[in-house]
């Protein structure tokens, strides 16, 4: 199984922040998790608020936990609010049901980790996450 | 970066309660937090109910965590209820999405703490919080 | 039943800090709780570390929860460590088994609240707590 | 008060890992927290085990919470085991009582954050943390 190395995680974060700068986004935070949901690397840009680590991790960990992007979990939360709310209390990191959490897959489509971005709108957070994954030569789950 | 001293925190609380008295509000409670969300000072007026400490702290801590006032978080909770609900389980103090939690900023606009007030209507709580911050010669986040 | 008013709570805190100054203690934090364990007032002196609110409350709340001072709980923790450790997870505020948490009683010996002090040695914390209770004209549980 | 910028946090982490390489240490993990105990940056070297993020954060957050290094908390845990154990349940991140968590102070000696390192022996973790702080031109609490 491929893994996301610390070097690749650093590349992702660098590209996430570059995308944020290019689009003029607010200060971003980015978390890179391994396949088991454990943090490989995290960075919070100057001026970002204090809860950003938990939100970034919660987006990525929720995605890995349910096997879909945090955007899809956001839609799930609209369709089945009590189900998603109930999961929050059984996941140590919580689940953040908003776009910006994206699973990274290997060539065979198996999850090797996830990226969580927060700080601007959820849509922009996801754009930055996807840019980061692509810049590191990795593949986001379709 | 400036800090909110204990003396300034005492001034804020005194002014919050003075505003409440001037407006004839119900018994108020006020929490003053540092930039990291840690309590500097708290006071609950006689006759206020028992959950007021947690509500006051939850308004102020939520504001610092997300970087906006608890009034803005209240609007966010209307627009995106499942997102705000999900945050509740990843914030130790919880998040209270109602007006009355206001960030205090330094001359450069950086957060140096927050004030949370509860006891009357959310609108009145916020009026008292803002009055307290101004009376201490400090600046509320715009 | 007598209660600790907010005014009395303020008097206790003022006297706790005066005792600390008189003895040359480190920056102190003091929490005043009502009979139900709910915070009436709290203050953390400039320079005190960030966990002091929880420690001050944990000393006072533990005392009220078990009906003895946090000094006695400290001894209990030596004698029956697993018992005290187990309580920590069923008390929302935790239990801090070290001197500095003192129950305040009315003329009939019934608890009307508690004071928790932290910042210096446990012994000095307790001296300051007792001084604060006495200065406010209240009675510590024997 | 100075802050630890994300750039400085990156410098610290780079120097921590350089020290680890120079000393031939096992894969290290390093967490950089702001004064309020909120994560600025984190990195876990390839081959490090999965709980390292929590241990690194728990060392640094415990130091900030109590105002002393995690080495001092380790000694405190030997002297007063039930006291330190009790704190674990009132600190969201837990407290890890072992060397490797070091407070960073400004010119006036006030905490501006903390560094937590884990992966090798506690003594070596602390050596790497101190090297990282010095390399970034910052000051460890004496």
mmCIF file of C-alpha atoms in Angstrom, chain B:
data_model
loop_
_atom_site.group_PDB
_atom_site.id
_atom_site.type_symbol
_atom_site.label_atom_id
_atom_site.label_comp_id
_atom_site.label_asym_id
_atom_site.label_seq_id
_atom_site.Cartn_x
_atom_site.Cartn_y
_atom_site.Cartn_z
ATOM 1 C CA UNK B 1 0.181 41.985 21.583
ATOM 2 C CA UNK B 2 -1.811 43.444 24.445
ATOM 3 C CA UNK B 3 -3.422 41.215 27.068
ATOM 4 C CA UNK B 4 -6.578 41.656 29.104
ATOM 5 C CA UNK B 5 -5.323 42.098 32.659
ATOM 6 C CA UNK B 6 -7.348 40.851 35.616
ATOM 7 C CA UNK B 7 -7.917 44.507 36.497
ATOM 8 C CA UNK B 8 -9.349 45.213 33.035
ATOM 9 C CA UNK B 9 -11.470 42.063 33.267
ATOM 10 C CA UNK B 10 -12.893 43.358 36.539
ATOM 11 C CA UNK B 11 -13.657 46.690 34.891
ATOM 12 C CA UNK B 12 -15.489 44.935 32.067
ATOM 13 C CA UNK B 13 -17.625 42.888 34.432
ATOM 14 C CA UNK B 14 -18.477 45.932 36.542
ATOM 15 C CA UNK B 15 -19.552 47.848 33.445
ATOM 16 C CA UNK B 16 -21.571 44.911 32.109
ATOM 17 C CA UNK B 17 -23.544 44.770 35.335
ATOM 18 C CA UNK B 18 -23.925 48.573 35.425
ATOM 19 C CA UNK B 19 -25.411 48.440 31.934
ATOM 20 C CA UNK B 20 -27.740 45.670 32.996
ATOM 21 C CA UNK B 21 -28.899 47.730 35.975
ATOM 22 C CA UNK B 22 -29.373 50.830 33.813
ATOM 23 C CA UNK B 23 -31.526 48.887 31.355
ATOM 24 C CA UNK B 24 -33.384 46.928 34.006
ATOM 25 C CA UNK B 25 -32.158 43.575 32.704
ATOM 26 C CA UNK B 26 -32.485 40.256 34.495
ATOM 27 C CA UNK B 27 -29.528 39.041 36.597
ATOM 28 C CA UNK B 28 -26.529 38.740 34.287
ATOM 29 C CA UNK B 29 -23.430 36.579 34.206
ATOM 30 C CA UNK B 30 -20.207 37.627 32.494
ATOM 31 C CA UNK B 31 -17.114 35.635 31.530
ATOM 32 C CA UNK B 32 -13.851 37.208 30.395
ATOM 33 C CA UNK B 33 -11.516 34.905 28.456
ATOM 34 C CA UNK B 34 -7.941 35.367 27.275
ATOM 35 C CA UNK B 35 -6.955 34.907 23.623
ATOM 36 C CA UNK B 36 -6.620 31.171 24.083
ATOM 37 C CA UNK B 37 -10.101 30.814 25.516
ATOM 38 C CA UNK B 38 -9.017 30.428 29.141
ATOM 39 C CA UNK B 39 -11.034 32.108 31.873
ATOM 40 C CA UNK B 40 -9.597 35.267 33.429
ATOM 41 C CA UNK B 41 -12.622 36.283 35.458
ATOM 42 C CA UNK B 42 -16.290 35.384 35.887
ATOM 43 C CA UNK B 43 -19.187 36.697 37.929
ATOM 44 C CA UNK B 44 -22.824 35.588 38.216
ATOM 45 C CA UNK B 45 -25.313 38.005 39.742
ATOM 46 C CA UNK B 46 -27.549 36.843 42.575
ATOM 47 C CA UNK B 47 -30.665 35.164 41.215
ATOM 48 C CA UNK B 48 -29.112 33.934 37.946
ATOM 49 C CA UNK B 49 -29.631 30.262 37.163
ATOM 50 C CA UNK B 50 -26.992 27.563 37.494
ATOM 51 C CA UNK B 51 -26.011 26.983 33.857
ATOM 52 C CA UNK B 52 -25.012 30.607 33.297
ATOM 53 C CA UNK B 53 -21.271 29.992 33.752
ATOM 54 C CA UNK B 54 -21.240 27.468 30.916
ATOM 55 C CA UNK B 55 -23.418 29.647 28.652
ATOM 56 C CA UNK B 56 -21.287 32.745 29.187
ATOM 57 C CA UNK B 57 -18.098 30.787 28.541
ATOM 58 C CA UNK B 58 -19.631 28.955 25.574
ATOM 59 C CA UNK B 59 -20.564 32.220 23.876
ATOM 60 C CA UNK B 60 -17.111 33.728 24.345
ATOM 61 C CA UNK B 61 -15.142 30.554 23.589
ATOM 62 C CA UNK B 62 -17.155 29.819 20.465
ATOM 63 C CA UNK B 63 -16.465 33.331 19.206
ATOM 64 C CA UNK B 64 -12.723 32.919 19.716
ATOM 65 C CA UNK B 65 -12.757 29.448 18.195
ATOM 66 C CA UNK B 66 -14.380 30.554 14.947
ATOM 67 C CA UNK B 67 -13.115 34.134 14.867
ATOM 68 C CA UNK B 68 -16.545 35.791 14.746
ATOM 69 C CA UNK B 69 -19.062 36.964 17.351
ATOM 70 C CA UNK B 70 -21.535 34.500 18.828
ATOM 71 C CA UNK B 71 -24.220 36.557 17.032
ATOM 72 C CA UNK B 72 -22.624 35.569 13.729
ATOM 73 C CA UNK B 73 -22.440 31.954 14.917
ATOM 74 C CA UNK B 74 -26.154 32.171 15.699
ATOM 75 C CA UNK B 75 -26.822 33.174 12.104
ATOM 76 C CA UNK B 76 -24.497 30.412 10.919
ATOM 77 C CA UNK B 77 -26.547 27.948 12.967
ATOM 78 C CA UNK B 78 -29.685 29.063 11.139
ATOM 79 C CA UNK B 79 -28.043 28.715 7.745
ATOM 80 C CA UNK B 80 -26.058 25.539 8.434
ATOM 81 C CA UNK B 81 -27.532 23.860 11.524
ATOM 82 C CA UNK B 82 -25.741 20.537 11.237
ATOM 83 C CA UNK B 83 -22.338 22.205 10.833
ATOM 84 C CA UNK B 84 -22.700 24.249 14.008
ATOM 85 C CA UNK B 85 -24.187 21.317 15.912
ATOM 86 C CA UNK B 86 -21.234 19.163 14.883
ATOM 87 C CA UNK B 87 -18.765 21.668 16.286
ATOM 88 C CA UNK B 88 -20.378 21.352 19.712
ATOM 89 C CA UNK B 89 -18.852 17.932 20.216
ATOM 90 C CA UNK B 90 -15.309 18.983 19.328
ATOM 91 C CA UNK B 91 -15.137 22.087 21.504
ATOM 92 C CA UNK B 92 -14.550 21.279 25.188
ATOM 93 C CA UNK B 93 -16.637 24.248 26.293
ATOM 94 C CA UNK B 94 -19.273 23.754 23.624
ATOM 95 C CA UNK B 95 -20.454 26.509 21.300
ATOM 96 C CA UNK B 96 -23.433 28.684 22.201
ATOM 97 C CA UNK B 97 -24.839 30.171 18.975
ATOM 98 C CA UNK B 98 -26.552 33.298 20.311
ATOM 99 C CA UNK B 99 -25.560 36.946 20.637
ATOM 100 C CA UNK B 100 -23.606 38.010 23.737
ATOM 101 C CA UNK B 101 -20.149 36.643 22.916
ATOM 102 C CA UNK B 102 -17.847 39.347 21.589
ATOM 103 C CA UNK B 103 -14.156 39.176 20.642
ATOM 104 C CA UNK B 104 -11.831 41.854 22.046
ATOM 105 C CA UNK B 105 -9.061 42.958 19.669
ATOM 106 C CA UNK B 106 -5.822 44.907 20.044
ATOM 107 C CA UNK B 107 -4.866 47.971 18.012
ATOM 108 C CA UNK B 108 -3.832 45.729 15.135
ATOM 109 C CA UNK B 109 -7.130 43.874 15.095
ATOM 110 C CA UNK B 110 -5.751 40.659 16.602
ATOM 111 C CA UNK B 111 -7.886 38.871 19.222
ATOM 112 C CA UNK B 112 -6.682 39.340 22.799
ATOM 113 C CA UNK B 113 -9.694 37.702 24.423
ATOM 114 C CA UNK B 114 -13.466 37.639 24.495
ATOM 115 C CA UNK B 115 -16.427 38.554 26.665
ATOM 116 C CA UNK B 116 -19.508 36.373 27.081
ATOM 117 C CA UNK B 117 -22.687 37.670 28.708
ATOM 118 C CA UNK B 118 -25.927 35.819 29.423
ATOM 119 C CA UNK B 119 -29.084 36.274 31.468
ATOM 120 C CA UNK B 120 -31.441 38.485 29.487
ATOM 121 C CA UNK B 121 -32.328 38.365 25.779
ATOM 122 C CA UNK B 122 -29.359 37.685 23.507
ATOM 123 C CA UNK B 123 -29.621 41.188 22.079
ATOM 124 C CA UNK B 124 -29.483 42.736 25.522
ATOM 125 C CA UNK B 125 -26.679 40.423 26.573
ATOM 126 C CA UNK B 126 -24.649 41.710 23.625
ATOM 127 C CA UNK B 127 -25.448 45.332 24.442
ATOM 128 C CA UNK B 128 -24.125 44.763 27.945
ATOM 129 C CA UNK B 129 -21.009 42.972 26.649
ATOM 130 C CA UNK B 130 -20.202 45.806 24.261
ATOM 131 C CA UNK B 131 -20.769 48.384 27.003
ATOM 132 C CA UNK B 132 -18.367 46.499 29.260
ATOM 133 C CA UNK B 133 -15.634 46.344 26.635
ATOM 134 C CA UNK B 134 -15.968 50.050 25.841
ATOM 135 C CA UNK B 135 -15.963 51.032 29.508
ATOM 136 C CA UNK B 136 -12.640 49.262 30.001
ATOM 137 C CA UNK B 137 -11.130 51.236 27.147
ATOM 138 C CA UNK B 138 -10.895 48.146 24.961
ATOM 139 C CA UNK B 139 -11.991 47.479 21.399
ATOM 140 C CA UNK B 140 -14.620 44.974 20.249
ATOM 141 C CA UNK B 141 -14.000 43.162 16.953
ATOM 142 C CA UNK B 142 -15.968 44.913 14.225
#
